[in-house]
mmCIF file of C-alpha atoms in Angstrom:
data_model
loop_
_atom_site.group_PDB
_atom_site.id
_atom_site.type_symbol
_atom_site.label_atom_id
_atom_site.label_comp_id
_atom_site.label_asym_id
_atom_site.label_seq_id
_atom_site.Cartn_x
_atom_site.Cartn_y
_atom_site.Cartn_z
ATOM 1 C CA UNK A 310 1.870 -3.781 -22.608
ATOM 2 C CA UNK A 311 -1.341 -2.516 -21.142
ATOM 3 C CA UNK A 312 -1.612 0.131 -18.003
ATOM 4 C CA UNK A 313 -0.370 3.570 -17.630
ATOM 5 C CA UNK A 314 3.033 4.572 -18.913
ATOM 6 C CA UNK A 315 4.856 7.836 -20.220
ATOM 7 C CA UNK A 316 4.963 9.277 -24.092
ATOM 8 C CA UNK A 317 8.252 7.880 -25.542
ATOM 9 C CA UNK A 318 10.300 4.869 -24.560
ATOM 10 C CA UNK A 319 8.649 2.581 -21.317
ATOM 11 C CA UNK A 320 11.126 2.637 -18.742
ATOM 12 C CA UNK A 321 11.783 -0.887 -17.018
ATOM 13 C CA UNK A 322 13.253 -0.502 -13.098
ATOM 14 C CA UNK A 323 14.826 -4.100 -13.021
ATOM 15 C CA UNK A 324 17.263 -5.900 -10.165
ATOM 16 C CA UNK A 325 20.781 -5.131 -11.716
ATOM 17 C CA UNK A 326 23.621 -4.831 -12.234
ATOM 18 C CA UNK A 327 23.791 -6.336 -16.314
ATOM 19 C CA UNK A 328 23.296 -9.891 -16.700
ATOM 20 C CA UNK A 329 21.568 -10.837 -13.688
ATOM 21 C CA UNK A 330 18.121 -13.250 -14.449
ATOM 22 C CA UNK A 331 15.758 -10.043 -14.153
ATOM 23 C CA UNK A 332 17.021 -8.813 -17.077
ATOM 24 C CA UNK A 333 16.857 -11.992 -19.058
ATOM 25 C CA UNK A 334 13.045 -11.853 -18.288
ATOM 26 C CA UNK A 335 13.267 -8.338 -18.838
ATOM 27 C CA UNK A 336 14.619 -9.303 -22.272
ATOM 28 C CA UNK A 337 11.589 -11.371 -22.754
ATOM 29 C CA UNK A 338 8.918 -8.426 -22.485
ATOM 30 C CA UNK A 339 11.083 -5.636 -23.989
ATOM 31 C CA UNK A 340 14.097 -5.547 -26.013
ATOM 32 C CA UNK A 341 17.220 -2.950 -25.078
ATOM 33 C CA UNK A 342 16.052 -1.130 -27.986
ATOM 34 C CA UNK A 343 12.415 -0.771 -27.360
ATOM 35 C CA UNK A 344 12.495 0.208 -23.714
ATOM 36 C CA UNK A 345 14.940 2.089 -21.131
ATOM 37 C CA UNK A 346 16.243 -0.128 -19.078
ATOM 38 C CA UNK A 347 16.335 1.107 -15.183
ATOM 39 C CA UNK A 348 19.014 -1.241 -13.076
ATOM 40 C CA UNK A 349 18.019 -1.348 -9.225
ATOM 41 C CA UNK A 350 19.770 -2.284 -6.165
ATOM 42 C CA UNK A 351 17.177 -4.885 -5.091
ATOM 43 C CA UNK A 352 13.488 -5.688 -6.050
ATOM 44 C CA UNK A 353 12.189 -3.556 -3.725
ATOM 45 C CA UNK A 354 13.471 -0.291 -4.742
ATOM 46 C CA UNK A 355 12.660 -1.812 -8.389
ATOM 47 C CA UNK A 356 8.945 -1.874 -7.390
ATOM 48 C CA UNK A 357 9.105 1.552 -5.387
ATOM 49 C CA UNK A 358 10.310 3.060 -8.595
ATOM 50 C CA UNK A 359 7.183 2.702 -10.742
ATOM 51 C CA UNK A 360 5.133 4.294 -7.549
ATOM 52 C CA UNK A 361 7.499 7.484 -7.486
ATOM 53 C CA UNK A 362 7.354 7.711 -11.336
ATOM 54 C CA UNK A 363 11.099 7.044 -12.069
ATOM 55 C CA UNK A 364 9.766 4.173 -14.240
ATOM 56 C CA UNK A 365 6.644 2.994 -15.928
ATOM 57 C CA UNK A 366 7.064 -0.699 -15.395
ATOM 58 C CA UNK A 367 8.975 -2.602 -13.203
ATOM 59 C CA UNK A 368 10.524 -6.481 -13.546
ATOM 60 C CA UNK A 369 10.844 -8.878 -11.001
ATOM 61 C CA UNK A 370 10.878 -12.194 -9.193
ATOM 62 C CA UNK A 371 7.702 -13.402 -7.678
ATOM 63 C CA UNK A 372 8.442 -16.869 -7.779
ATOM 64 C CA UNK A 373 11.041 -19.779 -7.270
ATOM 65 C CA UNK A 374 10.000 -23.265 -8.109
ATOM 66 C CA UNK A 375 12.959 -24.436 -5.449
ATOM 67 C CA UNK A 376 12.345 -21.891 -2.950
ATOM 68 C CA UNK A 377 8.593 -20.378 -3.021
ATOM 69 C CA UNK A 378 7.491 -17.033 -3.219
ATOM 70 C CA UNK A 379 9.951 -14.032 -3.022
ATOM 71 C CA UNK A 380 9.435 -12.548 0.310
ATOM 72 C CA UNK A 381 10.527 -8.942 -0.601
ATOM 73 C CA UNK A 382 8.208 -8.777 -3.564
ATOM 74 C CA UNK A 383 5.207 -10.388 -1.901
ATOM 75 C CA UNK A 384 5.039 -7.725 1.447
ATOM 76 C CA UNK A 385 6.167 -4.713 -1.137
ATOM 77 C CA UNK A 386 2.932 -5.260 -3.591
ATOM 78 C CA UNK A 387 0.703 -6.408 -0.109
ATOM 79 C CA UNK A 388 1.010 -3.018 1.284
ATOM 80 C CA UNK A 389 1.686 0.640 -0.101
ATOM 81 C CA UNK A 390 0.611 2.303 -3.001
ATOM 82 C CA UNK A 391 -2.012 -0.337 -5.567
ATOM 83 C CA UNK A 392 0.182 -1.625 -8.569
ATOM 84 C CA UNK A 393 -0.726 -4.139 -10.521
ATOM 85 C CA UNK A 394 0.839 -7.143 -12.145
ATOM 86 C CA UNK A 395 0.301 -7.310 -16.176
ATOM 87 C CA UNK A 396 2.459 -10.242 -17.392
ATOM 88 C CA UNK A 397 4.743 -12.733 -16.391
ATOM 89 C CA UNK A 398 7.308 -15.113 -17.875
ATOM 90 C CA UNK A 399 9.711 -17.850 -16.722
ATOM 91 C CA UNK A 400 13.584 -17.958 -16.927
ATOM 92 C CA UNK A 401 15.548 -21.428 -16.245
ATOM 93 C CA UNK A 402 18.027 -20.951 -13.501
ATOM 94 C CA UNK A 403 21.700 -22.085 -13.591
ATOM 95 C CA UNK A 404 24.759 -21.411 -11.565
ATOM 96 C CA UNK A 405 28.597 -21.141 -12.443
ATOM 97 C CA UNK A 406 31.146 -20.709 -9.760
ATOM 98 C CA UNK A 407 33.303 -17.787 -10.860
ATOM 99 C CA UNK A 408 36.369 -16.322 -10.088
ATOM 100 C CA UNK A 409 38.833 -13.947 -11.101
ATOM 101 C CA UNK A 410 41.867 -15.337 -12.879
ATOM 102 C CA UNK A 411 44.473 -17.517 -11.445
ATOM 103 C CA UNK A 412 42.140 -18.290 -8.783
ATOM 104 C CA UNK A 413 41.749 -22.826 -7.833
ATOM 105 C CA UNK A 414 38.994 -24.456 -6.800
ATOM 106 C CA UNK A 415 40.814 -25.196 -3.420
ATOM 107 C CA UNK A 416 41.377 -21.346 -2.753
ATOM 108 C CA UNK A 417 38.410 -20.345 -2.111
ATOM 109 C CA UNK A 418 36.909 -19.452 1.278
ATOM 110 C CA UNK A 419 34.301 -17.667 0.827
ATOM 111 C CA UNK A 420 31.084 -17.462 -2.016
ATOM 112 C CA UNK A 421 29.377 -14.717 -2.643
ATOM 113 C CA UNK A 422 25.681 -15.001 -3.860
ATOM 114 C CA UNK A 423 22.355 -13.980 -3.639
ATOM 115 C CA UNK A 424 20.436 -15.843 -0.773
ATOM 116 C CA UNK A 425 18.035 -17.678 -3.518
ATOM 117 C CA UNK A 426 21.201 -18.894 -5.622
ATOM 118 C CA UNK A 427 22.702 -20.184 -2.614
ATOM 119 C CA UNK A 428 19.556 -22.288 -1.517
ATOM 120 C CA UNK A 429 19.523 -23.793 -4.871
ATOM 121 C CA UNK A 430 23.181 -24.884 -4.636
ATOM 122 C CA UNK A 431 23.541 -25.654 -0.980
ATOM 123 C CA UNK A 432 23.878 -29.834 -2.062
ATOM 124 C CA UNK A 433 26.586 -29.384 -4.365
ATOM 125 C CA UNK A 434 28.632 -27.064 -1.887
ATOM 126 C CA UNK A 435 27.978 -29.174 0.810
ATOM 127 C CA UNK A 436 29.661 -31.854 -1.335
ATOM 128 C CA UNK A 437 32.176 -30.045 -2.981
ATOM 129 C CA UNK A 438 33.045 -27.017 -0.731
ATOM 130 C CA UNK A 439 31.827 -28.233 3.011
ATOM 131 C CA UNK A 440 33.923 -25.403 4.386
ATOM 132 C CA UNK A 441 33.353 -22.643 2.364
ATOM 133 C CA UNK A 442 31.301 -19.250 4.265
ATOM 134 C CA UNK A 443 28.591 -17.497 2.191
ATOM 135 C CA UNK A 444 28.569 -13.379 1.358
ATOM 136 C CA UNK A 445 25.250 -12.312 0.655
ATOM 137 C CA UNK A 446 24.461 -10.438 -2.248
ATOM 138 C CA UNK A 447 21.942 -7.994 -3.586
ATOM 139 C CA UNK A 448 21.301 -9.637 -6.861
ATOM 140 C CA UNK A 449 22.832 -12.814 -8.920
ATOM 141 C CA UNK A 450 25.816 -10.981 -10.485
ATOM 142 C CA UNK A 451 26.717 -7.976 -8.069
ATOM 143 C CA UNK A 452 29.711 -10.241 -6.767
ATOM 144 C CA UNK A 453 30.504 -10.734 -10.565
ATOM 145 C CA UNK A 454 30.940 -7.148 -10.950
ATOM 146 C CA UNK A 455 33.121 -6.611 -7.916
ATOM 147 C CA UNK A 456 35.292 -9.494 -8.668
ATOM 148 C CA UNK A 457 35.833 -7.501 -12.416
ATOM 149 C CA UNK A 458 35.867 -3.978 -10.980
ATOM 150 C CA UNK A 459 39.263 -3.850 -10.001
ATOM 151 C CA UNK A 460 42.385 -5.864 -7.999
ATOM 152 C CA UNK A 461 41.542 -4.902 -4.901
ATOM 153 C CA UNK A 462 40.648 -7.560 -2.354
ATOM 154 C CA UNK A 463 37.617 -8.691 -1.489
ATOM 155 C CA UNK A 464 35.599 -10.735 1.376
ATOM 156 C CA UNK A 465 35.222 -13.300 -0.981
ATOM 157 C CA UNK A 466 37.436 -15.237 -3.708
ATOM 158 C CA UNK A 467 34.285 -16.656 -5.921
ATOM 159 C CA UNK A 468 30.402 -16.093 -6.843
ATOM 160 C CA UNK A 469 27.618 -17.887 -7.751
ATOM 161 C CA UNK A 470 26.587 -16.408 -11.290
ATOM 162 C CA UNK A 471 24.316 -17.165 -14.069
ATOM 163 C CA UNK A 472 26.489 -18.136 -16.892
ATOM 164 C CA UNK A 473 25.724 -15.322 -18.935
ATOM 165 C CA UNK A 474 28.027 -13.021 -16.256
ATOM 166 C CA UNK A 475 30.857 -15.451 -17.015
ATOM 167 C CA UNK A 476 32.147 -13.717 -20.330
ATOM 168 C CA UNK A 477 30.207 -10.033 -19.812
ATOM 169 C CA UNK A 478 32.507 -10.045 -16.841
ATOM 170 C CA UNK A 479 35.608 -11.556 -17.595
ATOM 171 C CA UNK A 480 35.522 -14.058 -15.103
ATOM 172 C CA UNK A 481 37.220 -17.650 -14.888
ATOM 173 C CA UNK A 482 34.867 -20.552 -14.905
ATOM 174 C CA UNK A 483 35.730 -22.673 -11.492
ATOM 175 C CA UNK A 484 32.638 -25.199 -11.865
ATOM 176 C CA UNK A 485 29.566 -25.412 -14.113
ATOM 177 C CA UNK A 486 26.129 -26.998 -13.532
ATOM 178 C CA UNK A 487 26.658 -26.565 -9.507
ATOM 179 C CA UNK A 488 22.873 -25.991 -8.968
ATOM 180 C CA UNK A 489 20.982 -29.014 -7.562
ATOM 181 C CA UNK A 490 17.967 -28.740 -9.476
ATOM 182 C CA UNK A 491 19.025 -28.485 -13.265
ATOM 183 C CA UNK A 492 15.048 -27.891 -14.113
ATOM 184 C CA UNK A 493 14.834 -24.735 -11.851
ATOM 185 C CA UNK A 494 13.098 -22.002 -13.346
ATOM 186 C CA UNK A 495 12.196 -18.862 -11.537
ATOM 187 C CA UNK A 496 8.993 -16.968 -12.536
ATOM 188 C CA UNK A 497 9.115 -12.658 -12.996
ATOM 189 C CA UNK A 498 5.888 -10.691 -13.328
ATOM 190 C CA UNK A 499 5.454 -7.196 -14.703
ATOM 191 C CA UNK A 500 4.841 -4.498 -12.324
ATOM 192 C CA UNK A 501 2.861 -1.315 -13.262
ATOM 193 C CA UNK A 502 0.147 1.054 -12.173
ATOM 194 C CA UNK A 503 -3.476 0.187 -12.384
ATOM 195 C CA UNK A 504 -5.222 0.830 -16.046
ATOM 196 C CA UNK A 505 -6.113 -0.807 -18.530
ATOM 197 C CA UNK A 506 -6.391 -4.570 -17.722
ATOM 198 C CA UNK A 507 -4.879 -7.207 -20.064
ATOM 199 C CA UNK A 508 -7.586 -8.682 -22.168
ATOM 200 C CA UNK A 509 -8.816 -12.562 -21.104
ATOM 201 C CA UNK A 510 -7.274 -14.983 -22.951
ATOM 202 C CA UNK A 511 -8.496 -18.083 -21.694
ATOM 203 C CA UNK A 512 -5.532 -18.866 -19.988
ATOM 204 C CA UNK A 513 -5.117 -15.940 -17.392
ATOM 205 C CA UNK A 514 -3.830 -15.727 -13.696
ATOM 206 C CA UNK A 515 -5.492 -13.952 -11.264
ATOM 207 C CA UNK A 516 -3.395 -12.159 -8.144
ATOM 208 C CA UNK A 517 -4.644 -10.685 -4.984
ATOM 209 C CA UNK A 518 -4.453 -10.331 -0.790
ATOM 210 C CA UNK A 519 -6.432 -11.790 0.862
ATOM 211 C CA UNK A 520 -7.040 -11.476 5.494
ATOM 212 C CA UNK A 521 -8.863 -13.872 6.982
ATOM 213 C CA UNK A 522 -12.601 -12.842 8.188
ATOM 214 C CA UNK A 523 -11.638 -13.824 11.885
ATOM 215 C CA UNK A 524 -9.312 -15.557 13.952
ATOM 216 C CA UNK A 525 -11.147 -18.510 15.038
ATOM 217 C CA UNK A 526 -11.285 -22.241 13.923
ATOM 218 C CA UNK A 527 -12.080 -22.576 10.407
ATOM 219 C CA UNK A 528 -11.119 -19.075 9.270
ATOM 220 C CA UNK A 529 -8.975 -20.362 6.274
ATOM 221 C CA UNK A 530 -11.242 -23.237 5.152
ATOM 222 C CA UNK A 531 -14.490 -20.141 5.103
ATOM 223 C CA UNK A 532 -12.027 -18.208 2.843
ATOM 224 C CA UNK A 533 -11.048 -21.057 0.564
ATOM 225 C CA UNK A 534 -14.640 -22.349 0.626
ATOM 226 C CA UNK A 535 -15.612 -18.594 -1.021
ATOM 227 C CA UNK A 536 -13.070 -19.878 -4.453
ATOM 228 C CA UNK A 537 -13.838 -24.300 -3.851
ATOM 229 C CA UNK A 538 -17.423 -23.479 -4.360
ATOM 230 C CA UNK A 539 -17.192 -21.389 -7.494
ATOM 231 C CA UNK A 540 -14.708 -23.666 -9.245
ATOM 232 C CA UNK A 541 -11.911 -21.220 -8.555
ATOM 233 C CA UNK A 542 -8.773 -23.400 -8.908
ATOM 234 C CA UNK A 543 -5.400 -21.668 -7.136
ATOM 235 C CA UNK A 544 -1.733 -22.413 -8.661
ATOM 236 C CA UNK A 545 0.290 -20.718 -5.563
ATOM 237 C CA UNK A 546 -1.196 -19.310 -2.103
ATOM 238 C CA UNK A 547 1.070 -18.488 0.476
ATOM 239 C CA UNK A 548 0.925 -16.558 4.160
ATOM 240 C CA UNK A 549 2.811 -13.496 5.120
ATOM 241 C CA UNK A 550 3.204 -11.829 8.289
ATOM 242 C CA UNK A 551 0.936 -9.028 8.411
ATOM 243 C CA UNK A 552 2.904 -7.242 10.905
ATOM 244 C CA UNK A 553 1.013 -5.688 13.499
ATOM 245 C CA UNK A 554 1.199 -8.896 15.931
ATOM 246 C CA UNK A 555 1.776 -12.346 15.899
ATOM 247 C CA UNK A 556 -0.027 -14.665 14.783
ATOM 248 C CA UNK A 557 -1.569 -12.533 12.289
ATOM 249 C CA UNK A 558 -1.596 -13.393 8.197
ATOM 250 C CA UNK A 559 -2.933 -12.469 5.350
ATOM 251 C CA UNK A 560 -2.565 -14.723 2.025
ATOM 252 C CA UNK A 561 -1.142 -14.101 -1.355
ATOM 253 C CA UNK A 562 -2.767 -15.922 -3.994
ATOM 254 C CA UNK A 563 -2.911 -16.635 -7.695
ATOM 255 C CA UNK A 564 -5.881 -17.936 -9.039
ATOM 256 C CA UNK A 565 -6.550 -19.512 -12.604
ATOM 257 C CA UNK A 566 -8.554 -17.558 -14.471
ATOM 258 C CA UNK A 567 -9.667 -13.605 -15.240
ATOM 259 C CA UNK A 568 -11.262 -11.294 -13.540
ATOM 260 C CA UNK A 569 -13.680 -11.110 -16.127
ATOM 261 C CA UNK A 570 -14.682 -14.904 -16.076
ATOM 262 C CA UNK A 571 -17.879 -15.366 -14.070
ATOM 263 C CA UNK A 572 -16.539 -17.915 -11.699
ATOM 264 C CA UNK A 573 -13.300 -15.474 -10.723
ATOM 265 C CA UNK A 574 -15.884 -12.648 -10.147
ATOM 266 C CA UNK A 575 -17.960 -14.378 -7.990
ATOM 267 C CA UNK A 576 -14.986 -15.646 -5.850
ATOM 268 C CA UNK A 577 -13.790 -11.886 -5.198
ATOM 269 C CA UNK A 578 -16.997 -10.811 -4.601
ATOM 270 C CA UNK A 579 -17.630 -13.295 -1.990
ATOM 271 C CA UNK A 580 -14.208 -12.267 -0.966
ATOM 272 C CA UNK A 581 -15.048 -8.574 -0.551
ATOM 273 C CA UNK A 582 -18.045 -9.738 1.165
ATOM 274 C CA UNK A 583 -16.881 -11.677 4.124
ATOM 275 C CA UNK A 584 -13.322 -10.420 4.348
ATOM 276 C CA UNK A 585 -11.910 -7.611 6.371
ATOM 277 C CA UNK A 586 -9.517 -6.667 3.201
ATOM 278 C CA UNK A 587 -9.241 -8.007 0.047
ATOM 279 C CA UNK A 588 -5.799 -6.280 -2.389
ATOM 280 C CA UNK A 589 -6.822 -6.817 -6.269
ATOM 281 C CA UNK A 590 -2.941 -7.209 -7.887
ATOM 282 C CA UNK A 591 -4.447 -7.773 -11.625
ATOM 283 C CA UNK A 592 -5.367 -10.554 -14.123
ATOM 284 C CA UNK A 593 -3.001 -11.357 -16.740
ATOM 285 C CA UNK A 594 -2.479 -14.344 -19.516
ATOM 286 C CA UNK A 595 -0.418 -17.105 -17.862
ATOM 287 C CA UNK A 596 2.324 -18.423 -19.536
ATOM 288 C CA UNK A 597 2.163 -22.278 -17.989
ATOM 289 C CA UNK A 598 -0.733 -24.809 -18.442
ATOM 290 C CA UNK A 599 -4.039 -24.735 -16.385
ATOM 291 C CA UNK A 600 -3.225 -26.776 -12.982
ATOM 292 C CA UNK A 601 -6.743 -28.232 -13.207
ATOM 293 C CA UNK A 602 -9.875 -28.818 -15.700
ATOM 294 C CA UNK A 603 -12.880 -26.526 -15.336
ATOM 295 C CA UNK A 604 -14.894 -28.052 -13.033
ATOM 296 C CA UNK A 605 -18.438 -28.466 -14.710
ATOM 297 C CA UNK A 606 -21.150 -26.143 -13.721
ATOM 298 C CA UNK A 607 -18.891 -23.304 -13.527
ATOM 299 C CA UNK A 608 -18.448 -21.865 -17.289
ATOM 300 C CA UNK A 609 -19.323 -18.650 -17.731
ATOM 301 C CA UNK A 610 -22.348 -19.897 -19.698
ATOM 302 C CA UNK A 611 -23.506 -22.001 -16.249
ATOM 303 C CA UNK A 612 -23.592 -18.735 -14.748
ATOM 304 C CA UNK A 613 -25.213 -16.772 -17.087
ATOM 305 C CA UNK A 614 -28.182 -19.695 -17.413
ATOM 306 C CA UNK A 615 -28.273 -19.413 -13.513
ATOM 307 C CA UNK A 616 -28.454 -15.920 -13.141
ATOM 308 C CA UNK A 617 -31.083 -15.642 -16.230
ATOM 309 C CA UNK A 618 -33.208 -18.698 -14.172
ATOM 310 C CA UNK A 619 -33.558 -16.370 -10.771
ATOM 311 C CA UNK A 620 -34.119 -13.132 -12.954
ATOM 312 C CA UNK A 621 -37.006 -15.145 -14.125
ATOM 313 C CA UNK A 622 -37.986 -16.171 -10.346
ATOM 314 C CA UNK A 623 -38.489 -12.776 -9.156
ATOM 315 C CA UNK A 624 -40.035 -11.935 -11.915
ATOM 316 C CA UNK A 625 -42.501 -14.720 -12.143
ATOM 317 C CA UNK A 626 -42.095 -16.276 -15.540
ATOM 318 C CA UNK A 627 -40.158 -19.511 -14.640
ATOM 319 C CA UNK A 628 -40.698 -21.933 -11.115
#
């Protein structure tokens, strides 16, 4: 893992508690036995641990293929202290219903589960439990460790879980498969402080912030126009609040390609040039498929030629 980190183990700041689908990706970059693990109330205070120090690296969700981009993580990296993102990797997503012992299908009430698991198994409680209330939770198995921690009662009788919590908790299966997309995945980048960049692969991801040059007609199509023209191909963008008053964005976007391919440095640059603010979040390799083909004239070799034809221009030597 490239970027700067701390003699000895790499500490990871991840959404806990244990078992949650953080730490599966988290699995996926370092092993329990290679890094220090760092559980974290939410993804925020996961991210705000690598800029106080408490952790070299953080993991965490970026990106839902049900329900978009994760709000929190977007508006934590948009603003604040630079970090930079240095890998990312995909986890499939599954629910169990889970309860604690003894506990029917018919007695419960009330689910507890993190606002994204819910959204992704709102069709199969709609036909299954019409009635039932939902308990937010911080992360995917925080209910699962409540509903273990003791006999005490709780505001809710079952939780949405990955099946993983199901036997590190001790918890009764009530339904499997309950999610209504069974080819959900959710995608978790690697957080850390600006350094050394991950070499270009060939199959890299670009991720920055982009505001608008103006708040007229056409603002977004002159932004887009500064990537279209270069051959600049994007896999997500999405608009967040910037805060200060309404009607005001600014854009997160990933881009295919480095930063270090000719057509991704021209797009920033042109970026930089006719944008009021322009937040550089890294290039990293991709671990997906290219959206699109390379549109022809924009190899790095098509820029090279081009730029080597006007050198000759001002200097006379070619017409």
């Amino acid at each position: 893992m490239t970027g700067q980190q701390a003699p000895g183990r790499p500490r990871y700041a991840y959404l806990g508690p244990a078992g949650t689908f953080t730490e599966a990706a988290l699995r996926q970059v370092a092993s329990p036995e290679e890094a220090e693990y760092l559980p974290q109330v939410d993804v925020v205070s996961a991210i705000e641990a690598v800029r106080s120090g408490i952790a070299d690296f953080a993991v965490v969700a970026i990106e839902s293929s049900i329900e978009g981009g994760v709000n929190a993580v977007l508006d934590t990296l948009a603003s604040g202290e630079r970090l930079v993102l240095l890998g990312e990797v995909l986890v499939p997503v599954t629910f169990s219903l889970a309860a604690r012992a003894g506990t029917a299908l018919s007695d419960v009430r009330r689910i507890s589960a993190h606002p994204h698991a819910w959204a992704q198994c709102r069709r199969w409680l709609a036909a299954h439990l019409p009635e039932v209330v939902h308990v937010p939770a911080t992360s995917n198995t925080a209910p699962a460790a409540l509903l273990s921690g003791s006999a005490e009662a709780l505001p809710f009788e079952a939780a949405l879980v990955p099946p993983s919590a199901l036997d590190h908790y001790g918890l009764a299966t009530l339904a499997t498969h309950v999610a209504d997309n069974e080819r959900a995945v959710t995608r978790f980048v690697v957080v850390g402080r600006p350094g050394d960049m991950p070499a270009r692969t060939g199959a890299d991801k670009t991720t920055f912030v982009v505001h608008l040059p103006s708040n007229q007609a056409g603002a977004l199509l002159e932004m887009l126009e500064q990537l279209a023209t270069r051959g600049v191909n994007l896999s997500r963008i999405e608009s967040r609040p910037i805060g200060d008053s309404l009607g005001r964005y600014s854009f997160s976007v990933d881009a295919e390609g480095h930063v270090e391919d000719e057509r991704v440095a021209e797009a920033l640059m042109g970026l930089h040039r006719m944008c009021p603010h322009v937040r550089f979040l890294g290039s990293y390799p991709r671990v997906d498929a290219p959206h699109g083909d390379l549109r022809p004239g924009t190899s790095d070799a098509d820029f090279t030629a081009a730029r080597a034809w006007l050198e000759g221009l001002r200097a006379g030597t070619t017409g």
